[in-house]
Coordinates of C-alpha atoms and ligand atoms in Angstrom, one line a residue:
M44 CA 132.6 66.8 126.0
T45 CA 132.4 70.0 128.0
A46 CA 132.6 73.2 126.1
R47 CA 135.5 75.6 126.4
L48 CA 134.3 78.7 128.5
L49 CA 134.7 82.0 126.7
R50 CA 134.8 84.3 129.6
G51 CA 134.3 88.0 129.0
G52 CA 136.5 89.3 131.8
P53 CA 139.9 88.6 130.2
A54 CA 138.8 89.7 126.8
A55 CA 137.2 92.9 128.2
D56 CA 140.5 93.6 130.1
A57 CA 142.5 93.2 126.9
L58 CA 140.1 95.5 125.0
L59 CA 140.3 98.1 127.8
A60 CA 144.1 97.9 128.0
E61 CA 144.3 98.7 124.2
A62 CA 141.8 101.5 124.6
T63 CA 143.4 103.2 127.6
A64 CA 146.9 103.0 125.9
R65 CA 145.4 104.9 123.0
A66 CA 143.6 107.3 125.3
A67 CA 146.9 108.2 126.9
R68 CA 148.2 109.5 123.6
L69 CA 145.3 112.0 123.4
P70 CA 145.7 115.6 124.7
A71 CA 143.1 115.1 127.4
P72 CA 141.2 112.0 128.8
P73 CA 138.1 111.3 126.6
Q74 CA 134.8 112.3 128.2
L75 CA 131.7 110.1 128.1
V76 CA 128.4 111.8 129.0
M77 CA 125.5 109.6 129.9
L78 CA 121.9 110.8 130.2
R79 CA 119.4 108.9 132.2
L80 CA 115.7 109.8 132.7
G81 CA 113.8 108.5 135.7
E82 CA 114.7 105.8 138.2
D83 CA 114.2 102.5 136.4
P84 CA 116.3 100.2 138.5
A85 CA 117.9 98.4 135.6
S86 CA 118.9 101.7 133.9
V87 CA 120.2 103.1 137.2
S88 CA 122.4 100.0 137.6
Y89 CA 123.6 99.9 134.0
V90 CA 124.6 103.6 134.0
R91 CA 126.3 103.2 137.4
G92 CA 128.3 100.2 136.1
K93 CA 129.4 102.1 133.0
D94 CA 130.3 105.2 135.0
R95 CA 132.4 103.2 137.5
R96 CA 134.3 101.3 134.8
A97 CA 134.9 104.5 132.8
R98 CA 136.5 106.2 135.9
E99 CA 138.5 103.0 136.7
V100 CA 140.2 103.1 133.4
G101 CA 140.9 106.8 133.5
L102 CA 138.2 108.3 131.3
K103 CA 136.2 111.3 132.3
S104 CA 132.6 110.3 132.9
T105 CA 129.6 112.6 133.6
V106 CA 126.1 111.4 134.3
Y107 CA 123.0 113.5 134.0
A108 CA 120.3 111.9 136.1
L109 CA 117.2 113.8 134.8
P110 CA 113.7 113.6 136.2
E111 CA 111.3 111.3 134.4
T112 CA 109.1 114.3 133.6
T113 CA 111.9 116.0 131.5
S114 CA 110.3 117.1 128.2
Q115 CA 111.5 116.0 124.8
A116 CA 112.4 119.6 124.0
E117 CA 114.5 119.9 127.2
L118 CA 116.3 116.7 126.4
L119 CA 117.0 117.7 122.8
D120 CA 118.3 121.1 124.0
L121 CA 120.7 119.4 126.4
I122 CA 121.9 117.0 123.6
A123 CA 122.5 120.1 121.3
R124 CA 124.6 121.7 124.0
L125 CA 126.7 118.5 124.4
N126 CA 127.0 118.1 120.6
A127 CA 128.5 121.6 120.5
D128 CA 130.9 121.1 123.5
D129 CA 134.3 120.0 122.2
T130 CA 135.3 118.5 125.6
V131 CA 132.5 115.9 125.3
N132 CA 133.6 113.0 123.1
G133 CA 130.8 110.5 123.6
I134 CA 127.1 110.9 124.4
L135 CA 124.9 108.0 125.5
V136 CA 121.2 108.2 126.2
Q137 CA 120.2 105.2 128.4
L138 CA 117.2 103.3 126.9
P139 CA 114.3 102.8 127.4
L140 CA 113.1 106.3 127.5
P141 CA 109.8 107.4 129.1
L142 CA 106.8 107.0 126.8
H143 CA 106.3 110.7 126.2
I144 CA 109.7 110.9 124.4
Q145 CA 110.3 109.6 120.9
E146 CA 113.4 107.4 121.0
Q147 CA 114.2 107.8 117.3
T148 CA 114.0 111.6 117.5
V149 CA 116.5 111.6 120.4
L150 CA 118.9 109.1 118.8
H151 CA 118.8 111.1 115.5
A152 CA 119.7 114.3 117.5
I153 CA 123.0 112.9 118.8
D154 CA 126.0 114.0 116.7
P155 CA 127.0 110.8 114.8
R156 CA 130.6 111.4 115.7
K157 CA 129.7 111.3 119.4
D158 CA 127.2 108.4 119.1
V159 CA 129.2 105.8 121.1
D160 CA 126.2 103.4 121.2
G161 CA 126.3 103.3 117.4
F162 CA 122.5 103.7 117.1
H163 CA 122.4 106.8 114.9
P164 CA 121.0 106.0 111.4
L165 CA 124.2 107.2 109.8
N166 CA 126.3 104.8 111.8
V167 CA 123.8 102.0 111.2
G168 CA 124.1 102.7 107.5
E169 CA 127.9 102.7 107.7
L170 CA 127.8 99.4 109.5
W171 CA 125.7 97.8 106.7
S172 CA 128.0 99.3 104.1
G173 CA 131.0 97.7 105.8
R174 CA 132.6 101.1 106.4
P175 CA 134.4 102.0 109.6
A176 CA 132.2 103.8 112.1
L177 CA 131.1 103.7 115.7
R178 CA 129.6 100.2 116.2
P179 CA 126.9 99.1 118.6
C180 CA 128.6 97.9 121.8
T181 CA 127.2 94.4 122.4
P182 CA 127.8 93.2 118.8
A183 CA 131.2 94.8 118.4
G184 CA 132.2 93.4 121.8
I185 CA 131.1 89.9 120.7
L186 CA 133.4 90.1 117.7
Y187 CA 136.3 91.2 119.9
L188 CA 135.6 88.3 122.3
L189 CA 135.6 85.7 119.4
D190 CA 138.9 87.2 118.1
H191 CA 140.4 87.2 121.5
Y192 CA 139.7 83.4 121.9
G193 CA 140.8 82.7 118.3
I194 CA 137.3 81.5 117.2
P195 CA 137.2 81.7 113.4
V196 CA 134.4 83.8 111.8
A197 CA 135.3 84.0 108.1
G198 CA 133.6 81.1 106.1
Q199 CA 131.7 79.9 109.2
R200 CA 127.9 79.3 109.1
A201 CA 126.6 81.8 111.6
V202 CA 123.1 81.9 112.9
V203 CA 121.9 84.9 114.9
V204 CA 118.6 84.3 116.9
G205 CA 116.9 87.7 117.5
R206 CA 116.6 90.7 115.2
S207 CA 116.6 93.7 117.6
S208 CA 118.3 96.9 116.4
I209 CA 120.7 96.9 119.4
V210 CA 121.9 93.3 119.2
G211 CA 120.6 90.8 116.5
R212 CA 120.6 93.0 113.4
P213 CA 123.9 94.8 113.9
L214 CA 125.6 91.5 115.0
A215 CA 124.4 89.9 111.7
G216 CA 125.9 92.9 109.8
L217 CA 129.3 92.6 111.5
L218 CA 129.4 88.8 111.0
L219 CA 128.6 89.3 107.3
H220 CA 131.3 92.0 107.1
R221 CA 133.7 89.4 108.5
D222 CA 132.8 86.9 105.8
A223 CA 130.5 84.6 107.8
T224 CA 127.5 83.1 106.0
V225 CA 124.8 84.6 108.1
T226 CA 121.2 83.5 108.9
V227 CA 118.9 85.6 111.1
A228 CA 116.2 83.7 113.0
H229 CA 113.4 85.4 115.0
S230 CA 110.0 85.0 116.6
R231 CA 108.4 84.1 113.3
T232 CA 111.0 81.5 112.3
P233 CA 109.3 78.1 112.0
D234 CA 111.3 75.1 113.4
L235 CA 114.0 77.2 115.1
G236 CA 116.0 74.1 115.9
A237 CA 116.4 73.1 112.3
V238 CA 118.0 76.5 111.7
T239 CA 120.2 76.6 114.8
R240 CA 121.5 73.1 114.1
E241 CA 123.1 74.5 110.9
A242 CA 125.3 76.9 112.9
D243 CA 129.0 76.6 113.4
L244 CA 128.6 79.9 115.3
L245 CA 125.3 80.3 117.1
C246 CA 124.5 83.7 118.7
V247 CA 121.4 84.0 120.7
A248 CA 119.8 87.4 121.7
V249 CA 116.2 86.8 122.6
G250 CA 115.5 87.3 126.3
Q251 CA 113.9 83.9 127.0
P252 CA 115.6 81.8 129.6
H253 CA 116.9 78.5 128.2
L254 CA 115.2 78.8 124.8
I255 CA 118.1 77.0 123.2
T256 CA 118.4 73.3 124.3
P257 CA 121.1 70.8 123.5
D258 CA 119.2 69.2 120.7
M259 CA 119.2 72.6 118.9
V260 CA 123.0 72.8 118.8
R261 CA 125.4 71.1 116.4
P262 CA 128.1 69.2 118.4
G263 CA 131.2 71.3 118.6
A264 CA 129.6 74.6 117.6
T265 CA 130.5 77.9 119.3
V266 CA 127.6 79.4 121.2
V267 CA 127.4 83.0 122.2
D268 CA 124.6 83.6 124.8
V269 CA 123.7 87.3 124.9
G270 CA 120.5 86.8 127.0
I271 CA 120.3 88.3 130.5
N272 CA 117.2 87.0 132.3
R273 CA 116.3 87.4 135.9
V274 CA 114.8 84.2 137.2
L275 CA 113.9 83.1 140.8
G276 CA 116.5 80.8 142.4
E277 CA 115.8 77.3 143.5
G278 CA 112.7 77.1 145.8
G279 CA 111.7 80.7 144.9
G280 CA 114.9 82.1 146.4
K281 CA 117.0 85.1 145.4
A282 CA 116.7 86.1 141.8
Q283 CA 119.6 84.8 139.6
L284 CA 120.8 85.8 136.2
T285 CA 120.6 83.2 133.4
G286 CA 121.0 83.2 129.7
D287 CA 118.9 82.2 126.7
V288 CA 120.9 79.0 126.4
A289 CA 120.2 76.0 128.7
P290 CA 123.2 75.0 130.8
E291 CA 123.2 71.5 129.4
V292 CA 124.2 73.0 126.0
A293 CA 127.7 73.1 127.4
Q294 CA 127.8 69.3 127.0
V295 CA 127.3 69.6 123.3
A296 CA 129.0 72.9 122.2
G297 CA 132.7 73.3 121.5
A298 CA 132.8 76.7 123.2
I299 CA 130.3 78.8 125.0
T300 CA 130.0 82.2 126.7
P301 CA 128.8 82.0 130.4
V302 CA 125.9 84.1 131.8
P303 CA 126.8 86.1 133.7
G304 CA 130.4 86.9 132.9
G305 CA 130.4 86.4 129.1
V306 CA 129.1 89.0 126.8
G307 CA 128.1 91.5 129.6
P308 CA 131.6 92.7 130.4
M309 CA 132.3 93.1 126.6
T310 CA 129.5 95.5 126.2
I311 CA 130.8 98.0 128.8
A312 CA 134.4 97.6 127.5
Q313 CA 133.3 98.3 124.0
L314 CA 131.4 101.4 125.0
L315 CA 134.6 102.8 126.6
A316 CA 136.7 101.7 123.5
N317 CA 134.1 103.5 121.3
T318 CA 134.5 106.7 123.5
V319 CA 138.3 106.6 122.9
L320 CA 137.8 106.0 119.2
A321 CA 135.3 108.9 119.0
A322 CA 137.8 111.1 120.7
E323 CA 140.6 110.1 118.3
L324 CA 138.4 110.7 115.3
Q325 CA 137.3 114.1 116.6
A326 CA 140.9 115.1 117.3
K327 CA 141.8 114.1 113.7
G328 CA 138.8 116.1 112.4
R329 CA 139.8 119.2 114.3
A330 CA 143.4 118.9 113.1
A331 CA 142.2 118.7 109.5
R332 CA 140.1 121.9 109.8
Ligands
NAD425 P1 114.5 92.4 122.1 O1 113.3 92.0 122.9 O2 114.6 93.8 121.5 O3 114.5 91.4 120.8 C1 114.3 90.0 121.0 C2 114.4 89.3 119.7 O4 114.1 87.9 119.9 C3 113.3 89.8 118.7 O5 114.0 90.2 117.5 C4 112.4 88.6 118.5 O6 112.0 88.4 117.1 C5 113.3 87.4 118.9 N1 112.5 86.3 119.5 C6 111.5 86.4 120.4 N2 111.0 85.2 120.7 C7 111.7 84.3 119.9 C8 111.6 82.9 119.7 N3 110.8 82.2 120.5 N4 112.4 82.4 118.8 C9 113.3 83.1 118.1 N5 113.4 84.4 118.3 C10 112.6 85.0 119.1 O7 115.8 92.0 122.9 P2 117.3 92.5 122.8 O8 117.3 93.9 123.3 O9 117.9 92.2 121.5 O10 117.9 91.6 124.0 C11 117.9 90.2 123.9 C12 118.5 89.7 125.2 O11 119.9 90.1 125.3 C13 117.8 90.2 126.5 O12 117.9 89.1 127.4 C14 118.7 91.3 126.9 O13 118.7 91.5 128.3 C15 120.1 90.8 126.5 N6 121.1 91.8 126.3 C16 122.3 91.6 126.8 C17 123.3 92.5 126.6 C18 124.7 92.2 127.2 O14 125.4 93.1 127.3 N7 125.0 91.0 127.5 C19 123.1 93.6 125.8 C20 121.8 93.8 125.2 C21 120.8 92.9 125.5

């Protein structure tokens, strides 16, 4: 058996088509503002990708590329100005931040209504309470991808490997909200394979190439591979991207997301959908005042 490939491209296009149709009904194109500090190559590339995609789908995108030496006070001051600016609908601070800046202080400073990454504690709390709010992009994008391909969630035994606050934990919360029976495994979980073999739906967000091998997967299970790992190509050649799931798992699983081209495109699409949602909610809020 070879698993059905759950490609992110078509699902991301569908999500963006819905979002842009909604954006067209707003008085002005929603604006996303991204703040990046320093020149970390991965951050530069992620922000560039989000900016390009935002423009392609007709959103307004503004990037502040700030020096690495920017002080926390200067950053908080800029966020306060963006919070107060009604033309700004979404604010994203690209992580990781330089060590002299406290990530939590910065994330708390963003107006939760503009928190398109869904990392503000208010939005985290709303997620765990099962109330509508801005959701973290990768987990929300994964749920959209599963729905797009008709993969059932309710009543399924879901195992999430990884408990980070940007992927594993919020993904577990969203799956629980959608009536899956959820187990979260992590670096201290003994006999990981015994846990993952229980899963109808196995989601892996660890950051270790090929951690999940075929013997750890129940035949026919759906496998969502969130991992993005840079490894050297054959014979030490050009670096390639690979997931947390070994390629041979495709011989056992019923369905699987590829890396690259699986969850990655969903994350950017969900960020832009969140920007449109934030703009809609802000417009409603202003109309009610
Ligand atoms: P993280 O380092 O913050 O968290 C990793 C988690 O894995 C931790 O909770 C840890 O407990 C767990 N873990 C570590 N070793 C383990 C082991 N041997 N067995 C079981 N669990 C173990 O990472 P993150 O930010 O959640 O990212 C995870 C991966 O997903 C990375 O490869 C990252 O690049 C990728 N990622 C992809 C996207 C995307 O859009 N596709 C988005 C975010 C992150």
